[in-house]
Amino acid sequence: MSAVEIRDVQKSYGGHPVLHGVSVDIPDGEFVALVGPSGCGKSTLLRMIAGLEDITAGEIAIGGKVMNDFAPKDRDIAMVFQNYALYPHMNVADNMGFALKQRGFSREVIKERVADAARILGLESLLARKPRQLSGGQRQRVAMGRAIVRHPNVFLFDEPLSNLDAKLRVQMRSELKELHQRLGTTTVYVTHDQIEAMTLADRVVVMNAGRVEQIGAPLDLYDRPGSLFVAAFIGSPPMNFLAGTVNEQGQLQVEDGLSLAIPGGGLRPGQRLTVGVRPEHLELAETGWPATVSVVEPTGSETQIMTRLGNQVIRVLIRGRTDLKPGAVVHLGADPAHIHRFDTMTGRRL
């Protein structure tokens, strides 16, 4: 078993806390992504799982065994870094087999494992090349191959695709997902890119300022974000927000002269409310919120339309194309099931 249990883990640097009691249970074979903005603590947490950072308080267990006092080499993990960390003077085969050689594996076992990993990753024709002769995507495959040959209980990935161009990132995402489906190894993957997290992971852990905001399957986070932070972070283009106070008529008073009917009921006058709706869940309708088109951005299969609702900027994403021009007046409608409501003061979902 290679489950990872993170129990009330805390981390401080010089008395300054950066992780505040993080708890996550990762079952055997699951792919979990730690996602959040820079400085949220996700890479620190990954390095603590790897044993590269000390734990101030709490426990981290792998396979049921508490690892707090174990050295990285004794944790049966393999880590893939952002910068590949390949030895420039070694060829691909030697890079992939180096850790096994250091552990005393026989030449035959090393050769067999390197060949197996090369076949899985499509590196068979590159085994004699040096890292400088490889593309960025090929180098990342070699870094993954070096992890695979160890047959670890847990894979740890620290933003492995961030150095690649956009097209190659998409390709490598698919290859990573296929690799996990083939090997079934427990995987913890750190990224600041929520699209990577959504497409790769079985579950996503959204972190903010050293705390866990929400844990769930990607589509659960998309459909029912538990806080304003998660709602703003998950989804591309990001969710639109309108903040205001509920008036005596039960409408959301966004600004002077702009009050909007909010479906769902259950609101009380004076309540501070933030309403969120995703651009793809808005539509151009006969009636609804009146808005003025300011920018039209065609992307081929979709069109993004930036509108102004009073002083608020609202983005709409529609399938196909449109003849709308800046200055046109439209009405925005949304299915009530896709309108999210949050307490403005606490930021929590209502």
mmCIF file of C-alpha atoms in Angstrom:
data_model
loop_
_atom_site.group_PDB
_atom_site.id
_atom_site.type_symbol
_atom_site.label_atom_id
_atom_site.label_comp_id
_atom_site.label_asym_id
_atom_site.label_seq_id
_atom_site.Cartn_x
_atom_site.Cartn_y
_atom_site.Cartn_z
ATOM 1 C CA MET A 1 0.000 0.000 0.000
ATOM 2 C CA SER A 2 1.266 3.479 -0.825
ATOM 3 C CA ALA A 3 -1.372 5.779 0.585
ATOM 4 C CA VAL A 4 -0.122 9.195 1.716
ATOM 5 C CA GLU A 5 -1.579 10.666 4.912
ATOM 6 C CA ILE A 6 -0.915 14.306 5.779
ATOM 7 C CA ARG A 7 -2.108 14.979 9.308
ATOM 8 C CA ASP A 8 -2.349 18.513 10.676
ATOM 9 C CA VAL A 9 1.004 19.446 9.170
ATOM 10 C CA GLN A 10 2.489 22.819 10.069
ATOM 11 C CA LYS A 11 5.606 24.572 8.845
ATOM 12 C CA SER A 12 7.328 27.703 10.126
ATOM 13 C CA TYR A 13 10.474 29.516 9.041
ATOM 14 C CA GLY A 14 12.095 31.493 11.826
ATOM 15 C CA GLY A 15 8.835 31.677 13.735
ATOM 16 C CA HIS A 16 6.875 32.738 10.643
ATOM 17 C CA PRO A 17 4.166 30.126 9.877
ATOM 18 C CA VAL A 18 3.681 29.190 6.217
ATOM 19 C CA LEU A 19 1.526 26.069 6.609
ATOM 20 C CA HIS A 20 -1.322 26.117 9.128
ATOM 21 C CA GLY A 21 -2.462 22.588 9.959
ATOM 22 C CA VAL A 22 -2.854 20.975 6.526
ATOM 23 C CA SER A 23 -4.587 17.571 6.415
ATOM 24 C CA VAL A 24 -5.050 15.503 3.255
ATOM 25 C CA ASP A 25 -5.613 11.753 2.839
ATOM 26 C CA ILE A 26 -4.438 10.355 -0.513
ATOM 27 C CA PRO A 27 -5.529 6.742 -1.116
ATOM 28 C CA ASP A 28 -3.274 4.199 -2.803
ATOM 29 C CA GLY A 29 -3.097 4.808 -6.567
ATOM 30 C CA GLU A 30 -4.784 8.211 -6.573
ATOM 31 C CA PHE A 31 -3.526 11.202 -8.575
ATOM 32 C CA VAL A 32 -3.877 14.340 -6.428
ATOM 33 C CA ALA A 33 -2.963 17.859 -7.560
ATOM 34 C CA LEU A 34 -1.972 20.588 -5.116
ATOM 35 C CA VAL A 35 -2.955 23.856 -6.732
ATOM 36 C CA GLY A 36 -2.910 27.498 -5.718
ATOM 37 C CA PRO A 37 -1.179 30.808 -6.354
ATOM 38 C CA SER A 38 2.522 31.393 -5.773
ATOM 39 C CA GLY A 39 3.355 31.420 -2.072
ATOM 40 C CA CYS A 40 0.352 29.352 -0.964
ATOM 41 C CA GLY A 41 2.577 26.562 0.437
ATOM 42 C CA LYS A 42 1.982 23.801 -2.124
ATOM 43 C CA SER A 43 5.655 23.266 -3.052
ATOM 44 C CA THR A 44 6.669 23.415 0.608
ATOM 45 C CA LEU A 45 4.147 20.675 1.371
ATOM 46 C CA LEU A 46 5.462 18.529 -1.496
ATOM 47 C CA ARG A 47 9.043 18.945 -0.273
ATOM 48 C CA MET A 48 7.935 17.897 3.212
ATOM 49 C CA ILE A 49 6.419 14.704 1.752
ATOM 50 C CA ALA A 50 9.742 14.106 -0.001
ATOM 51 C CA GLY A 51 11.746 14.754 3.178
ATOM 52 C CA LEU A 52 13.511 17.792 1.718
ATOM 53 C CA GLU A 53 11.912 20.071 4.346
ATOM 54 C CA ASP A 54 11.537 19.424 8.069
ATOM 55 C CA ILE A 55 8.060 19.254 9.573
ATOM 56 C CA THR A 56 7.418 21.792 12.330
ATOM 57 C CA ALA A 57 4.366 19.916 13.638
ATOM 58 C CA GLY A 58 2.030 17.142 12.509
ATOM 59 C CA GLU A 59 2.740 13.865 10.708
ATOM 60 C CA ILE A 60 3.234 12.598 7.170
ATOM 61 C CA ALA A 61 2.765 8.859 6.630
ATOM 62 C CA ILE A 62 3.435 6.805 3.484
ATOM 63 C CA GLY A 63 2.065 3.279 3.330
ATOM 64 C CA GLY A 64 0.938 3.566 6.943
ATOM 65 C CA LYS A 65 4.428 4.401 8.233
ATOM 66 C CA VAL A 66 5.126 7.848 9.717
ATOM 67 C CA MET A 67 7.963 9.395 7.725
ATOM 68 C CA ASN A 68 8.815 12.482 9.780
ATOM 69 C CA ASP A 69 12.274 11.226 10.742
ATOM 70 C CA PHE A 70 13.079 9.271 7.571
ATOM 71 C CA ALA A 71 15.659 10.564 5.078
ATOM 72 C CA PRO A 72 14.435 11.194 1.506
ATOM 73 C CA LYS A 73 16.248 8.093 0.194
ATOM 74 C CA ASP A 74 14.374 5.897 2.683
ATOM 75 C CA ARG A 75 10.843 7.077 1.802
ATOM 76 C CA ASP A 76 10.462 5.059 -1.430
ATOM 77 C CA ILE A 77 9.435 8.125 -3.420
ATOM 78 C CA ALA A 78 10.611 9.527 -6.742
ATOM 79 C CA MET A 79 10.482 13.242 -7.483
ATOM 80 C CA VAL A 80 10.371 15.015 -10.836
ATOM 81 C CA PHE A 81 11.509 18.634 -10.703
ATOM 82 C CA GLN A 82 10.659 21.699 -12.742
ATOM 83 C CA ASN A 83 14.176 22.075 -14.150
ATOM 84 C CA TYR A 84 14.667 18.364 -15.118
ATOM 85 C CA ALA A 85 17.941 18.121 -13.045
ATOM 86 C CA LEU A 86 19.683 15.899 -15.606
ATOM 87 C CA TYR A 87 23.431 15.237 -15.560
ATOM 88 C CA PRO A 88 24.771 16.993 -18.681
ATOM 89 C CA HIS A 89 27.773 14.662 -19.133
ATOM 90 C CA MET A 90 25.658 11.483 -19.086
ATOM 91 C CA ASN A 91 23.557 10.104 -21.925
ATOM 92 C CA VAL A 92 19.842 9.395 -21.516
ATOM 93 C CA ALA A 93 20.299 5.768 -20.494
ATOM 94 C CA ASP A 94 22.876 6.644 -17.833
ATOM 95 C CA ASN A 95 20.748 9.498 -16.502
ATOM 96 C CA MET A 96 17.777 7.179 -16.136
ATOM 97 C CA GLY A 97 19.760 4.404 -14.495
ATOM 98 C CA PHE A 98 22.016 6.482 -12.248
ATOM 99 C CA ALA A 99 19.889 6.209 -9.072
ATOM 100 C CA LEU A 100 19.702 2.431 -9.491
ATOM 101 C CA LYS A 101 23.469 2.238 -9.934
ATOM 102 C CA GLN A 102 23.941 4.243 -6.723
ATOM 103 C CA ARG A 103 21.725 1.759 -4.907
ATOM 104 C CA GLY A 104 23.786 -1.186 -6.047
ATOM 105 C CA PHE A 105 21.447 -2.742 -8.623
ATOM 106 C CA SER A 106 23.081 -5.092 -11.114
ATOM 107 C CA ARG A 107 23.885 -3.944 -14.650
ATOM 108 C CA GLU A 108 21.295 -6.364 -16.054
ATOM 109 C CA VAL A 109 18.468 -5.052 -13.841
ATOM 110 C CA ILE A 110 19.357 -1.439 -14.642
ATOM 111 C CA LYS A 111 19.404 -2.164 -18.372
ATOM 112 C CA GLU A 112 16.034 -3.936 -18.190
ATOM 113 C CA ARG A 113 14.338 -1.200 -16.184
ATOM 114 C CA VAL A 114 15.754 1.582 -18.367
ATOM 115 C CA ALA A 115 14.551 -0.256 -21.482
ATOM 116 C CA ASP A 116 11.065 -0.684 -19.987
ATOM 117 C CA ALA A 117 10.820 3.005 -19.047
ATOM 118 C CA ALA A 118 12.161 4.085 -22.447
ATOM 119 C CA ARG A 119 9.519 1.996 -24.177
ATOM 120 C CA ILE A 120 6.736 3.493 -22.052
ATOM 121 C CA LEU A 121 7.947 7.056 -22.708
ATOM 122 C CA GLY A 122 8.985 6.699 -26.354
ATOM 123 C CA LEU A 123 12.670 7.275 -25.616
ATOM 124 C CA GLU A 124 14.107 4.117 -27.186
ATOM 125 C CA SER A 125 15.812 5.976 -30.048
ATOM 126 C CA LEU A 126 17.286 8.630 -27.720
ATOM 127 C CA LEU A 127 19.109 6.517 -25.142
ATOM 128 C CA ALA A 128 22.582 7.394 -26.463
ATOM 129 C CA ARG A 129 21.994 11.163 -26.634
ATOM 130 C CA LYS A 130 23.154 13.776 -24.114
ATOM 131 C CA PRO A 131 20.617 16.186 -22.543
ATOM 132 C CA ARG A 132 21.859 19.104 -24.681
ATOM 133 C CA GLN A 133 20.767 17.180 -27.777
ATOM 134 C CA LEU A 134 17.163 16.888 -26.557
ATOM 135 C CA SER A 135 14.132 19.157 -26.749
ATOM 136 C CA GLY A 136 12.409 20.379 -23.591
ATOM 137 C CA GLY A 137 9.711 17.741 -23.882
ATOM 138 C CA GLN A 138 12.275 14.981 -24.377
ATOM 139 C CA ARG A 139 14.246 16.138 -21.337
ATOM 140 C CA GLN A 140 11.088 16.023 -19.254
ATOM 141 C CA ARG A 141 10.411 12.486 -20.430
ATOM 142 C CA VAL A 142 13.929 11.510 -19.369
ATOM 143 C CA ALA A 143 13.289 13.048 -15.930
ATOM 144 C CA MET A 144 10.088 11.009 -15.680
ATOM 145 C CA GLY A 145 11.926 7.902 -16.861
ATOM 146 C CA ARG A 146 14.501 8.348 -14.115
ATOM 147 C CA ALA A 147 11.606 8.307 -11.631
ATOM 148 C CA ILE A 148 9.834 5.338 -13.233
ATOM 149 C CA VAL A 149 12.860 2.996 -13.165
ATOM 150 C CA ARG A 150 12.923 3.173 -9.384
ATOM 151 C CA HIS A 151 9.456 1.569 -9.112
ATOM 152 C CA PRO A 152 8.592 3.916 -6.214
ATOM 153 C CA ASN A 153 5.525 3.811 -4.017
ATOM 154 C CA VAL A 154 4.831 7.501 -4.686
ATOM 155 C CA PHE A 155 5.579 9.899 -7.526
ATOM 156 C CA LEU A 156 6.041 13.581 -6.622
ATOM 157 C CA PHE A 157 5.887 16.193 -9.401
ATOM 158 C CA ASP A 158 6.908 19.807 -8.757
ATOM 159 C CA GLU A 159 5.510 21.951 -11.616
ATOM 160 C CA PRO A 160 7.143 19.685 -14.228
ATOM 161 C CA LEU A 161 5.565 21.354 -17.278
ATOM 162 C CA SER A 162 6.068 25.022 -16.444
ATOM 163 C CA ASN A 163 9.201 25.352 -18.610
ATOM 164 C CA LEU A 164 7.486 24.020 -21.742
ATOM 165 C CA ASP A 165 5.668 26.021 -24.402
ATOM 166 C CA ALA A 166 1.860 25.977 -24.514
ATOM 167 C CA LYS A 167 1.514 23.340 -27.248
ATOM 168 C CA LEU A 168 3.997 20.987 -25.622
ATOM 169 C CA ARG A 169 2.327 21.402 -22.219
ATOM 170 C CA VAL A 170 -0.951 20.136 -23.687
ATOM 171 C CA GLN A 171 0.820 17.134 -25.224
ATOM 172 C CA MET A 172 2.701 16.326 -22.026
ATOM 173 C CA ARG A 173 -0.480 16.581 -19.953
ATOM 174 C CA SER A 174 -1.997 13.794 -22.032
ATOM 175 C CA GLU A 175 1.152 11.702 -21.715
ATOM 176 C CA LEU A 176 1.247 12.163 -17.934
ATOM 177 C CA LYS A 177 -2.384 11.117 -17.608
ATOM 178 C CA GLU A 178 -1.803 8.052 -19.779
ATOM 179 C CA LEU A 179 1.301 7.204 -17.742
ATOM 180 C CA HIS A 180 -0.649 7.277 -14.488
ATOM 181 C CA GLN A 181 -3.432 5.152 -15.951
ATOM 182 C CA ARG A 182 -0.823 2.597 -17.015
ATOM 183 C CA LEU A 183 1.255 2.491 -13.812
ATOM 184 C CA GLY A 184 -1.379 3.298 -11.176
ATOM 185 C CA THR A 185 1.245 4.729 -8.821
ATOM 186 C CA THR A 186 0.127 7.166 -6.113
ATOM 187 C CA THR A 187 0.951 10.627 -7.438
ATOM 188 C CA VAL A 188 1.133 14.072 -5.828
ATOM 189 C CA TYR A 189 1.421 16.845 -8.406
ATOM 190 C CA VAL A 190 2.087 20.515 -7.661
ATOM 191 C CA THR A 191 1.041 23.200 -10.143
ATOM 192 C CA HIS A 192 -0.133 26.807 -10.211
ATOM 193 C CA ASP A 193 -2.017 26.038 -13.445
ATOM 194 C CA GLN A 194 -5.600 25.114 -12.617
ATOM 195 C CA ILE A 195 -6.132 23.673 -16.120
ATOM 196 C CA GLU A 196 -3.347 21.155 -15.454
ATOM 197 C CA ALA A 197 -4.911 20.279 -12.117
ATOM 198 C CA MET A 198 -8.395 19.894 -13.608
ATOM 199 C CA THR A 199 -7.319 17.712 -16.525
ATOM 200 C CA LEU A 200 -4.831 15.463 -14.719
ATOM 201 C CA ALA A 201 -6.030 14.822 -11.195
ATOM 202 C CA ASP A 202 -8.562 12.470 -9.624
ATOM 203 C CA ARG A 203 -8.882 15.047 -6.843
ATOM 204 C CA VAL A 204 -7.663 18.607 -6.478
ATOM 205 C CA VAL A 205 -6.485 20.270 -3.261
ATOM 206 C CA VAL A 206 -6.903 24.045 -3.558
ATOM 207 C CA MET A 207 -4.517 25.869 -1.229
ATOM 208 C CA ASN A 208 -4.521 29.498 -0.141
ATOM 209 C CA ALA A 209 -2.082 31.207 2.225
ATOM 210 C CA GLY A 210 -0.907 27.957 3.807
ATOM 211 C CA ARG A 211 -4.370 26.464 4.289
ATOM 212 C CA VAL A 212 -6.582 24.050 2.405
ATOM 213 C CA GLU A 213 -9.544 25.924 0.917
ATOM 214 C CA GLN A 214 -11.295 22.909 -0.593
ATOM 215 C CA ILE A 215 -10.650 19.314 -1.656
ATOM 216 C CA GLY A 216 -12.682 17.559 -4.309
ATOM 217 C CA ALA A 217 -12.963 16.050 -7.749
ATOM 218 C CA PRO A 218 -12.206 18.630 -10.457
ATOM 219 C CA LEU A 219 -15.788 18.971 -11.658
ATOM 220 C CA ASP A 220 -17.102 19.169 -8.081
ATOM 221 C CA LEU A 221 -14.869 22.203 -7.485
ATOM 222 C CA TYR A 222 -16.038 23.707 -10.764
ATOM 223 C CA ASP A 223 -19.749 23.072 -10.073
ATOM 224 C CA ARG A 224 -19.837 23.875 -6.347
ATOM 225 C CA PRO A 225 -16.891 26.037 -5.252
ATOM 226 C CA GLY A 226 -16.958 26.331 -1.486
ATOM 227 C CA SER A 227 -15.567 29.852 -1.312
ATOM 228 C CA LEU A 228 -14.999 32.989 -3.334
ATOM 229 C CA PHE A 229 -11.322 32.057 -3.569
ATOM 230 C CA VAL A 230 -12.014 28.658 -5.127
ATOM 231 C CA ALA A 231 -14.680 30.130 -7.417
ATOM 232 C CA ALA A 232 -12.217 32.720 -8.698
ATOM 233 C CA PHE A 233 -9.312 30.275 -9.036
ATOM 234 C CA ILE A 234 -11.028 27.342 -10.732
ATOM 235 C CA GLY A 235 -12.315 27.894 -14.259
ATOM 236 C CA SER A 236 -11.004 29.621 -17.374
ATOM 237 C CA PRO A 237 -12.033 32.297 -18.207
ATOM 238 C CA PRO A 238 -12.543 33.115 -14.508
ATOM 239 C CA MET A 239 -15.934 33.518 -12.899
ATOM 240 C CA ASN A 240 -17.687 36.907 -12.983
ATOM 241 C CA PHE A 241 -18.592 38.451 -9.612
ATOM 242 C CA LEU A 242 -21.138 41.077 -8.598
ATOM 243 C CA ALA A 243 -21.040 42.282 -4.996
ATOM 244 C CA GLY A 244 -23.654 44.372 -3.273
ATOM 245 C CA THR A 245 -26.378 44.533 -0.616
ATOM 246 C CA VAL A 246 -29.825 42.970 -0.739
ATOM 247 C CA ASN A 247 -32.454 45.738 -0.889
ATOM 248 C CA GLU A 248 -36.036 45.779 0.404
ATOM 249 C CA GLN A 249 -37.281 44.341 -2.895
ATOM 250 C CA GLY A 250 -35.036 41.301 -2.510
ATOM 251 C CA GLN A 251 -32.736 42.412 -5.314
ATOM 252 C CA LEU A 252 -28.978 42.824 -5.243
ATOM 253 C CA GLN A 253 -28.113 46.546 -5.134
ATOM 254 C CA VAL A 254 -24.748 46.535 -6.891
ATOM 255 C CA GLU A 255 -24.330 50.306 -7.206
ATOM 256 C CA ASP A 256 -26.463 53.436 -7.449
ATOM 257 C CA GLY A 257 -28.997 52.886 -10.190
ATOM 258 C CA LEU A 258 -28.133 49.216 -10.668
ATOM 259 C CA SER A 259 -30.124 46.533 -8.876
ATOM 260 C CA LEU A 260 -30.398 42.993 -10.185
ATOM 261 C CA ALA A 261 -32.953 40.257 -9.612
ATOM 262 C CA ILE A 262 -31.215 37.223 -8.106
ATOM 263 C CA PRO A 263 -33.046 33.891 -8.447
ATOM 264 C CA GLY A 264 -33.293 31.452 -5.582
ATOM 265 C CA GLY A 265 -34.902 33.504 -2.805
ATOM 266 C CA GLY A 266 -33.978 33.195 0.850
ATOM 267 C CA LEU A 267 -32.272 36.597 0.956
ATOM 268 C CA ARG A 268 -32.812 39.205 3.663
ATOM 269 C CA PRO A 269 -32.655 43.012 3.310
ATOM 270 C CA GLY A 270 -29.254 44.410 4.262
ATOM 271 C CA GLN A 271 -27.444 41.145 3.597
ATOM 272 C CA ARG A 272 -23.974 41.550 2.028
ATOM 273 C CA LEU A 273 -23.920 39.228 -0.950
ATOM 274 C CA THR A 274 -21.565 38.351 -3.798
ATOM 275 C CA VAL A 275 -23.049 36.625 -6.819
ATOM 276 C CA GLY A 276 -20.878 34.625 -9.209
ATOM 277 C CA VAL A 277 -21.614 33.260 -12.668
ATOM 278 C CA ARG A 278 -19.167 31.725 -15.118
ATOM 279 C CA PRO A 279 -18.778 33.328 -18.572
ATOM 280 C CA GLU A 280 -19.837 30.067 -20.241
ATOM 281 C CA HIS A 281 -23.056 29.985 -18.211
ATOM 282 C CA LEU A 282 -24.213 33.393 -19.400
ATOM 283 C CA GLU A 283 -26.189 33.758 -22.597
ATOM 284 C CA LEU A 284 -27.424 36.574 -24.785
ATOM 285 C CA ALA A 285 -31.167 36.654 -24.148
ATOM 286 C CA GLU A 286 -34.298 38.660 -24.942
ATOM 287 C CA THR A 287 -34.594 39.763 -21.331
ATOM 288 C CA GLY A 288 -32.210 39.779 -18.372
ATOM 289 C CA TRP A 289 -29.428 41.963 -17.034
ATOM 290 C CA PRO A 290 -28.893 44.912 -19.451
ATOM 291 C CA ALA A 291 -25.257 45.301 -20.533
ATOM 292 C CA THR A 292 -23.225 47.140 -23.145
ATOM 293 C CA VAL A 293 -20.674 45.337 -25.312
ATOM 294 C CA SER A 294 -17.168 46.780 -24.956
ATOM 295 C CA VAL A 295 -14.875 44.188 -26.570
ATOM 296 C CA VAL A 296 -15.465 41.163 -28.827
ATOM 297 C CA GLU A 297 -12.714 38.500 -28.926
ATOM 298 C CA PRO A 298 -13.259 35.759 -31.548
ATOM 299 C CA THR A 299 -11.150 32.628 -30.999
ATOM 300 C CA GLY A 300 -12.611 30.417 -33.733
ATOM 301 C CA SER A 301 -14.959 27.910 -32.157
ATOM 302 C CA GLU A 302 -15.846 30.344 -29.350
ATOM 303 C CA THR A 303 -16.234 34.077 -28.856
ATOM 304 C CA GLN A 304 -15.488 35.990 -25.666
ATOM 305 C CA ILE A 305 -17.561 39.128 -25.216
ATOM 306 C CA MET A 306 -16.620 41.705 -22.605
ATOM 307 C CA THR A 307 -19.597 43.759 -21.454
ATOM 308 C CA ARG A 308 -20.272 46.522 -18.942
ATOM 309 C CA LEU A 309 -23.103 46.204 -16.483
ATOM 310 C CA GLY A 310 -23.157 49.627 -14.856
ATOM 311 C CA ASN A 311 -19.521 50.006 -13.738
ATOM 312 C CA GLN A 312 -19.036 46.231 -13.577
ATOM 313 C CA VAL A 313 -17.138 44.266 -16.226
ATOM 314 C CA ILE A 314 -18.878 41.002 -17.128
ATOM 315 C CA ARG A 315 -17.350 38.448 -19.485
ATOM 316 C CA VAL A 316 -19.543 36.185 -21.637
ATOM 317 C CA LEU A 317 -18.320 33.098 -23.486
ATOM 318 C CA ILE A 318 -20.494 31.823 -26.342
ATOM 319 C CA ARG A 319 -20.090 28.976 -28.797
ATOM 320 C CA GLY A 320 -19.523 29.993 -32.397
ATOM 321 C CA ARG A 321 -19.348 33.527 -33.746
ATOM 322 C CA THR A 322 -21.300 36.749 -33.472
ATOM 323 C CA ASP A 323 -21.859 39.976 -35.419
ATOM 324 C CA LEU A 324 -22.023 42.058 -32.233
ATOM 325 C CA LYS A 325 -19.972 45.255 -32.220
ATOM 326 C CA PRO A 326 -18.712 47.399 -29.334
ATOM 327 C CA GLY A 327 -21.497 49.691 -28.122
ATOM 328 C CA ALA A 328 -24.292 47.201 -28.747
ATOM 329 C CA VAL A 329 -26.805 46.777 -25.901
ATOM 330 C CA VAL A 330 -27.540 43.168 -24.933
ATOM 331 C CA HIS A 331 -29.367 41.318 -22.173
ATOM 332 C CA LEU A 332 -27.562 38.651 -20.160
ATOM 333 C CA GLY A 333 -29.425 35.616 -18.898
ATOM 334 C CA ALA A 334 -28.328 32.644 -16.819
ATOM 335 C CA ASP A 335 -29.848 29.410 -15.589
ATOM 336 C CA PRO A 336 -30.476 29.872 -11.834
ATOM 337 C CA ALA A 337 -28.735 26.523 -11.247
ATOM 338 C CA HIS A 338 -25.496 28.121 -12.462
ATOM 339 C CA ILE A 339 -25.656 31.236 -10.294
ATOM 340 C CA HIS A 340 -23.419 30.961 -7.208
ATOM 341 C CA ARG A 341 -24.048 32.957 -4.047
ATOM 342 C CA PHE A 342 -21.430 33.792 -1.413
ATOM 343 C CA ASP A 343 -21.405 35.625 1.888
ATOM 344 C CA THR A 344 -19.292 38.708 1.121
ATOM 345 C CA MET A 345 -17.955 38.961 4.675
ATOM 346 C CA THR A 346 -16.819 35.357 5.131
ATOM 347 C CA GLY A 347 -16.284 34.456 1.484
ATOM 348 C CA ARG A 348 -18.089 31.137 2.034
ATOM 349 C CA ARG A 349 -20.724 29.640 -0.217
ATOM 350 C CA LEU A 350 -24.347 30.147 0.771
#
